[in-house]
Short mmCIF file of C-alpha atoms in Angstrom, two decimals:
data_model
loop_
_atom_site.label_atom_id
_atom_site.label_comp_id
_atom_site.label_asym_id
_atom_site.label_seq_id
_atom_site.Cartn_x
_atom_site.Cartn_y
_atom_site.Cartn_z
CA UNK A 102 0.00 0.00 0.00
CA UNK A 103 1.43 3.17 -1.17
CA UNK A 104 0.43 6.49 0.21
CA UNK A 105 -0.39 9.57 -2.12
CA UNK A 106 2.79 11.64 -3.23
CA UNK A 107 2.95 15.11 -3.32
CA UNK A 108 3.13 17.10 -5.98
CA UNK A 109 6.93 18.73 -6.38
CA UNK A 110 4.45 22.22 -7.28
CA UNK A 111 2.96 21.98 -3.84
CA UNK A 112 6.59 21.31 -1.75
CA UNK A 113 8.18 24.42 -3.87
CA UNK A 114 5.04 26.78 -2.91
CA UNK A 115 6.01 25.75 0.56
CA UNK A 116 9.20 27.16 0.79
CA UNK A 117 8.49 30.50 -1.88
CA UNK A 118 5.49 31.42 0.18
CA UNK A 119 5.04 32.75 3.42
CA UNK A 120 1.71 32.25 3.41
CA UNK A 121 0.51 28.76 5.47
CA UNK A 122 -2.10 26.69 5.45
CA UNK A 123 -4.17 25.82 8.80
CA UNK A 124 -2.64 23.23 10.74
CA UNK A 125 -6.21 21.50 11.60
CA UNK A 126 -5.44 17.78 10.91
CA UNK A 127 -7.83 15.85 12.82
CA UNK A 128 -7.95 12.23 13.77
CA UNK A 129 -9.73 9.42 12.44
CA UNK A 130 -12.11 6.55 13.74
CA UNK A 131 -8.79 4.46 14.52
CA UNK A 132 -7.32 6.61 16.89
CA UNK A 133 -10.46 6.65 19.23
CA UNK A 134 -11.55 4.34 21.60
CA UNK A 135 -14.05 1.90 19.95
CA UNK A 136 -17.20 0.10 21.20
CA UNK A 137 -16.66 -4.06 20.90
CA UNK A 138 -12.39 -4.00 20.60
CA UNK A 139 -10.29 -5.32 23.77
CA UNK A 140 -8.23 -2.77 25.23
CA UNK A 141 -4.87 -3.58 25.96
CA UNK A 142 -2.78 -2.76 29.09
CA UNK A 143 -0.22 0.16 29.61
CA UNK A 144 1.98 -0.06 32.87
CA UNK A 145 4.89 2.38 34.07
CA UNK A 146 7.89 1.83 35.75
CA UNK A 147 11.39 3.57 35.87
CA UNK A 148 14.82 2.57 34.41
CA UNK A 149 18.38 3.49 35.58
CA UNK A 150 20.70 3.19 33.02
CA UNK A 151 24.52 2.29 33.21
CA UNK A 152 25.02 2.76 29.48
CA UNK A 153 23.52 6.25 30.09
CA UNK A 154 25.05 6.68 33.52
CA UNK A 155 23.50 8.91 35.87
CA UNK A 156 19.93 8.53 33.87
CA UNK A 157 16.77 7.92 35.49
CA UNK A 158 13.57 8.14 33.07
CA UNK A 159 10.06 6.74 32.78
CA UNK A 160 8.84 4.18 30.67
CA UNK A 161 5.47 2.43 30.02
CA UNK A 162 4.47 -1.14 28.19
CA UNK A 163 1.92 -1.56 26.36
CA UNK A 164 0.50 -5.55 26.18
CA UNK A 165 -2.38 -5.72 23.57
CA UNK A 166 -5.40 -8.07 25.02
CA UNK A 167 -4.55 -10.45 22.47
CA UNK A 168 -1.18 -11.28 23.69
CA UNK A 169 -0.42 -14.96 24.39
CA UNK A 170 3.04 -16.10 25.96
CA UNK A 171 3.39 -18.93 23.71
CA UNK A 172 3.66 -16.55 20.85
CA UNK A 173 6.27 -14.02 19.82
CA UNK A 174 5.22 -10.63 20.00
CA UNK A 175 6.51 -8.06 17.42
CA UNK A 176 7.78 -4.94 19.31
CA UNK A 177 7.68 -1.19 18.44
CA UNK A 178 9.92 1.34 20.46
CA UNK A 179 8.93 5.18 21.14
CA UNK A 180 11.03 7.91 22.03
CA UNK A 181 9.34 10.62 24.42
CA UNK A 182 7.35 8.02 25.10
CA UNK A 183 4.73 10.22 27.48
CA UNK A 184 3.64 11.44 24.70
CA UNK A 185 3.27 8.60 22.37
CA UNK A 186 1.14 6.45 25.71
CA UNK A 187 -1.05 9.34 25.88
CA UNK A 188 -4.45 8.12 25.13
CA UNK A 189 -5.54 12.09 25.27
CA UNK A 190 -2.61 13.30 23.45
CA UNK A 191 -1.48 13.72 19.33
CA UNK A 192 -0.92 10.11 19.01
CA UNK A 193 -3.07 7.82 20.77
CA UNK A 194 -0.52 5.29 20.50
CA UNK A 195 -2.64 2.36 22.70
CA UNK A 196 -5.67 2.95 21.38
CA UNK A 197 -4.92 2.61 17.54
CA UNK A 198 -3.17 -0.75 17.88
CA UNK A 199 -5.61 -1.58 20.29
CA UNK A 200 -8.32 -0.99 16.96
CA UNK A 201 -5.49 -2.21 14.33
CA UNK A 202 -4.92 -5.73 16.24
CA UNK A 203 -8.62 -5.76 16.42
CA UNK A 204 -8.96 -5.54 12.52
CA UNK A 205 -5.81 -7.73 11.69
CA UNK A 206 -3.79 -4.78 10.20
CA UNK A 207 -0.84 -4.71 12.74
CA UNK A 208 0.30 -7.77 14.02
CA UNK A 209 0.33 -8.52 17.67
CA UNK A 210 2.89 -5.91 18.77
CA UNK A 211 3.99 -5.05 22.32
CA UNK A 212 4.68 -1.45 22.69
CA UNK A 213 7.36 0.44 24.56
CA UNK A 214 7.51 3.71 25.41
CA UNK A 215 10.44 5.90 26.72
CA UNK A 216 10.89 9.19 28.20
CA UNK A 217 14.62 10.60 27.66
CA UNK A 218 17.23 10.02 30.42
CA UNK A 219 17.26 12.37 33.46
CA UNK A 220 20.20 13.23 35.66
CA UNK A 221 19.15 14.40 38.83
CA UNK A 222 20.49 17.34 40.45
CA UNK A 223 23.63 16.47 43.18
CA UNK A 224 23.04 20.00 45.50
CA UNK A 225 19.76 21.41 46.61
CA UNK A 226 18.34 24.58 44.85
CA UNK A 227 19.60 23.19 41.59
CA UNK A 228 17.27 21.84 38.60
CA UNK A 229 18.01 17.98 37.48
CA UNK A 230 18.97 17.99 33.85
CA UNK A 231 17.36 16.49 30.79
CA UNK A 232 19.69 13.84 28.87
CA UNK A 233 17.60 14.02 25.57
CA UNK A 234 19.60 16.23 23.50
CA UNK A 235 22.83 13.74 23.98
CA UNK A 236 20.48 10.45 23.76
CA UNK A 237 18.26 11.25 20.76
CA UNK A 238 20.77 14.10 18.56
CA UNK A 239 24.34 12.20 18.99
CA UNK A 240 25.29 9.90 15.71
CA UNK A 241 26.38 6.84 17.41
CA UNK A 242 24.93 3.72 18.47
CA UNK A 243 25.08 3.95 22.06
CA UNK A 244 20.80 4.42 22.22
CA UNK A 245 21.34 1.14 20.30
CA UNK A 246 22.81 -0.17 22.70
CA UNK A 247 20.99 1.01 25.53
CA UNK A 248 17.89 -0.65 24.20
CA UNK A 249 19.74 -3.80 22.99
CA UNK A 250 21.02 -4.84 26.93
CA UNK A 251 19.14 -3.22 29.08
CA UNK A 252 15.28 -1.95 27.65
CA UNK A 253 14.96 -4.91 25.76
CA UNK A 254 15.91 -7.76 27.67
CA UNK A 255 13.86 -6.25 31.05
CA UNK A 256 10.89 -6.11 28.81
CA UNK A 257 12.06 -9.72 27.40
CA UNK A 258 11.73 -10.86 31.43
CA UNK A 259 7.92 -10.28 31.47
CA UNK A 260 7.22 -11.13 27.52
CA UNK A 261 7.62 -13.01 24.80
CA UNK A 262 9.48 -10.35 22.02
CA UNK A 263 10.23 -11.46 18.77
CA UNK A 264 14.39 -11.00 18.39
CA UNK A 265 14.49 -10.55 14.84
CA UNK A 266 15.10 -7.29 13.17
CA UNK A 267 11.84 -7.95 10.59
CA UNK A 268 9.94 -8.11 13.93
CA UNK A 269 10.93 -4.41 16.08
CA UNK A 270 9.82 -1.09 15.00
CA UNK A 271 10.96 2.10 16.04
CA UNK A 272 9.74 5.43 16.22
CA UNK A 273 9.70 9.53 17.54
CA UNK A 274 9.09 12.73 17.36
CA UNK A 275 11.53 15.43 16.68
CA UNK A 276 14.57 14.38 18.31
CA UNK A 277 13.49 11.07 18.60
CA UNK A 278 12.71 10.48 15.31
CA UNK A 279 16.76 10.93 13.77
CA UNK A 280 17.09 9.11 17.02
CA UNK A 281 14.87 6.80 15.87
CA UNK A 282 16.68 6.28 12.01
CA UNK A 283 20.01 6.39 14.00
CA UNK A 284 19.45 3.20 15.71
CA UNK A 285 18.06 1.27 12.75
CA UNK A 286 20.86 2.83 10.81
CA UNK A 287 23.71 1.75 12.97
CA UNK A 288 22.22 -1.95 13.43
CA UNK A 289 19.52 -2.74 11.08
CA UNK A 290 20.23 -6.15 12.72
CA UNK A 291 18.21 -4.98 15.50
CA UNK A 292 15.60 -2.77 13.81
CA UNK A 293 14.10 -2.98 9.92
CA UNK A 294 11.34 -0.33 10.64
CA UNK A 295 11.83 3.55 10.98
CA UNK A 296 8.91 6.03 11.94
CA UNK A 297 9.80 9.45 12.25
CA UNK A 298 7.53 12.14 12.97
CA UNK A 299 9.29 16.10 12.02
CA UNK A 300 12.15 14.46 12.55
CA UNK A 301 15.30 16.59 13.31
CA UNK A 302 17.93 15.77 10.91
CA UNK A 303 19.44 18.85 11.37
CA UNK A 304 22.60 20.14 12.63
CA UNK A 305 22.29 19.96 16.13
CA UNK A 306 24.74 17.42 16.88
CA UNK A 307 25.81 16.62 13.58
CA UNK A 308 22.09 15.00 12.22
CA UNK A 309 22.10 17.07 9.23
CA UNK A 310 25.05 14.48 7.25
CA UNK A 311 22.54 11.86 7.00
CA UNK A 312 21.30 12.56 3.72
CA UNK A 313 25.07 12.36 1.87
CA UNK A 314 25.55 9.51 4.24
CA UNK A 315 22.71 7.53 2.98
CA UNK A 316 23.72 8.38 -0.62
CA UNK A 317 27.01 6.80 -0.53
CA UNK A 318 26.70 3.71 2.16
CA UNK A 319 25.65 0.41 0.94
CA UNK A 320 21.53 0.56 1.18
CA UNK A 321 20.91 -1.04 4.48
CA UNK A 322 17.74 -3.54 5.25
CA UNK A 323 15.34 -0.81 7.00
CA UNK A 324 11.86 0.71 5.56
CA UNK A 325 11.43 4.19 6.68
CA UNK A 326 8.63 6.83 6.92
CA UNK A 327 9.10 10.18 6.94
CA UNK A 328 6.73 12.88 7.79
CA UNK A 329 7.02 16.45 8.07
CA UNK A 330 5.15 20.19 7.22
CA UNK A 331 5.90 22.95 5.68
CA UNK A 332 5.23 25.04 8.81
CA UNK A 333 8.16 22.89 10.42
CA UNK A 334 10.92 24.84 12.12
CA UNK A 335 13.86 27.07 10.64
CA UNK A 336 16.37 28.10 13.11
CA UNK A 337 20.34 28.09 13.80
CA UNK A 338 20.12 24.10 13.50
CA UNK A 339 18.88 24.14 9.89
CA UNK A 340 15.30 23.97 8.07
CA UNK A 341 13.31 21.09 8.95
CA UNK A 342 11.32 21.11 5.75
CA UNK A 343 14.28 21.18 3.80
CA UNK A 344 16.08 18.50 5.83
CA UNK A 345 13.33 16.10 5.58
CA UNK A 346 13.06 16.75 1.98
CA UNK A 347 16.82 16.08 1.59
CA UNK A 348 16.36 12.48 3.85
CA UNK A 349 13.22 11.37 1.55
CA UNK A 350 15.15 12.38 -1.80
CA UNK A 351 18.61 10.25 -0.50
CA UNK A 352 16.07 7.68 -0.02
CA UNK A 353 14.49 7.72 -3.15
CA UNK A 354 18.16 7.56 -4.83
CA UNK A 355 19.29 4.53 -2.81
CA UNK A 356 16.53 2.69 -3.68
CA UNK A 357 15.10 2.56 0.25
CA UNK A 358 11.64 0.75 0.82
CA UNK A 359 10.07 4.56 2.17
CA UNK A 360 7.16 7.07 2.50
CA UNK A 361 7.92 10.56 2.82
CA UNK A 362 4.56 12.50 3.78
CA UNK A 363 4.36 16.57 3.68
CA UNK A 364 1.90 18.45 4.58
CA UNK A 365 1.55 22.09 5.92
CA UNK A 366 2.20 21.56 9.57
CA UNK A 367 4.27 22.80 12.27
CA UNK A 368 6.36 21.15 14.89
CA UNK A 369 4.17 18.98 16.41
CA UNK A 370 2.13 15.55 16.26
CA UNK A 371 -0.98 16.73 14.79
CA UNK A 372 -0.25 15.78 11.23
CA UNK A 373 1.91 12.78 12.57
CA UNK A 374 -1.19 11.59 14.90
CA UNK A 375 -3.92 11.97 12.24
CA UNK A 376 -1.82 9.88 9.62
CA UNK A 377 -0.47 7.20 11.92
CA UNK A 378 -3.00 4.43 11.32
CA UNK A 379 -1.84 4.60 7.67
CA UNK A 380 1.48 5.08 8.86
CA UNK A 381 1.48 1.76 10.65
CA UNK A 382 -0.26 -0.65 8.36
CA UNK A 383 2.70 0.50 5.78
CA UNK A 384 5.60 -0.16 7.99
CA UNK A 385 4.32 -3.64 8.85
CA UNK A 386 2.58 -4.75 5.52
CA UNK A 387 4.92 -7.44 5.60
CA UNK A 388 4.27 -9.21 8.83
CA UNK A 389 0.79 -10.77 8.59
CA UNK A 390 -1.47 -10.36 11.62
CA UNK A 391 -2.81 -13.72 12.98
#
């Protein structure tokens, strides 16, 4: 399944016009709660890293109702996870593959959503300080790592995860999302799927090489979508319309199994929300739901 393209008229208007369309995407019937489909549950704990040291941050797992031990689960990762769980928020995360699983459009898939790494302040009076900047923005594979010994296998105590690259999804917003292709990137062995939501492959810690990168690396096994607006941000980092239309074009050259959707939003999830049913039924047309 292929999503509608954009015209190359309508991405050039963007960027010659000041003028901006309203950013009113809305969501669809998927990403409310529905009468007749088995919610699944979401539970919270907290994680200190030692791959991160000095991190503490929140996460939640989501189990759909459908889960059964004896099976495998697929598994999809979230960065800023809070917002992702938030059955009031942009995303809905839990309550579209709650209606997806129902319908046999995603397979059984155990979420897992994580906030970004906190260090906690060592003297009173002072603030603790967020770790998401060095987590999501460096171009490494330590976040890799992190989720490959420590999220992972603690999830892997409780559940039954599929350990096969064709089998874990990962995704964000912002941040997150070049966090996001930066872990499938550095070991596809561990991820094949890529969601990124106004991703920021900019030049904030170096994010903005990705597109020459991809050009001139041997195509790696991962399928990535793309999304971002034209109302997207432009500031001493780079243009985040422009980026993302640099990433989706480096794609398209290298022959990458992608989606690149642009719209007229800003930096948010509204656009990313109200698309995300879509979004997911492409990323895992492969694995069929049982």
């Amino acid at each position: 399944m292929r999503l509608p393209a954009v015209a190359f008229a309508v991405l050039l208007f963007a960027f010659v016009s000041p003028i901006r369309a309203a950013d009113d995407y809305g969501l669809g019937p998927d990403s409310e709660v529905q009468d007749g489909v088995a919610r699944g549950k979401v539970t919270q704990s907290k994680w200190t890293s030692k791959i991160f040291e000095g991190t503490e941050r929140d996460y939640w797992i989501y189990v759909p109702a459908q889960y059964n031990e004896k099976e495998p689960a697929c598994v999809m990762v979230f960065q800023d996870g809070g917002s992702y769980v938030n059955e009031k928020g942009q995303f809905r995360v839990p309550v579209v593959f709650d209606n997806l699983i129902h319908k046999k459009e995603l397979p059984l898939t155990i979420g897992v959503f994580l906030n970004p790494g906190t260090i906690k302040a060592k003297a009173e009076g002072e603030k603790d300080r967020s770790n998401r900047s060095f987590e999501y923005d460096t171009l490494s594979d330590q976040y890799a790592q992190f989720l490959e010994k420590e999220i992972l296998p603690e999830v892997g105590k409780s559940y039954n995860l599929r350990k096969d690259a064709a089998g874990r999804a990962i995704g964000g917003i912002s941040s997150g999302g070049i966090c996001a292709f930066t872990v499938a990137w550095e070991r596809p062995d561990l991820f094949s799927k890529v969601l990124s939501h106004v991703g920021s492959f900019t030049n904030i810690r170096g994010g903005d090489v990705y597109p020459g990168k991809i050009r001139k690396t041997k195509k790696k096994d991962i399928r990535v979508f793309l999304q971002d607006g034209s109302g997207d941000l432009d500031n001493e980092h780079g243009n985040w319309p422009l980026a993302n239309q640099q990433m989706a074009l480096a794609l398209k050259w290298a022959k990458y199994d992608y989606q690149f959707v642009y719209g007229v939003g800003g930096h948010n999830g509204k656009h990313g929300g109200a698309i995300l049913p879509e979004s997911l039924r492409w990323l895992w047309q492969d694995e069929k739901p049982k």
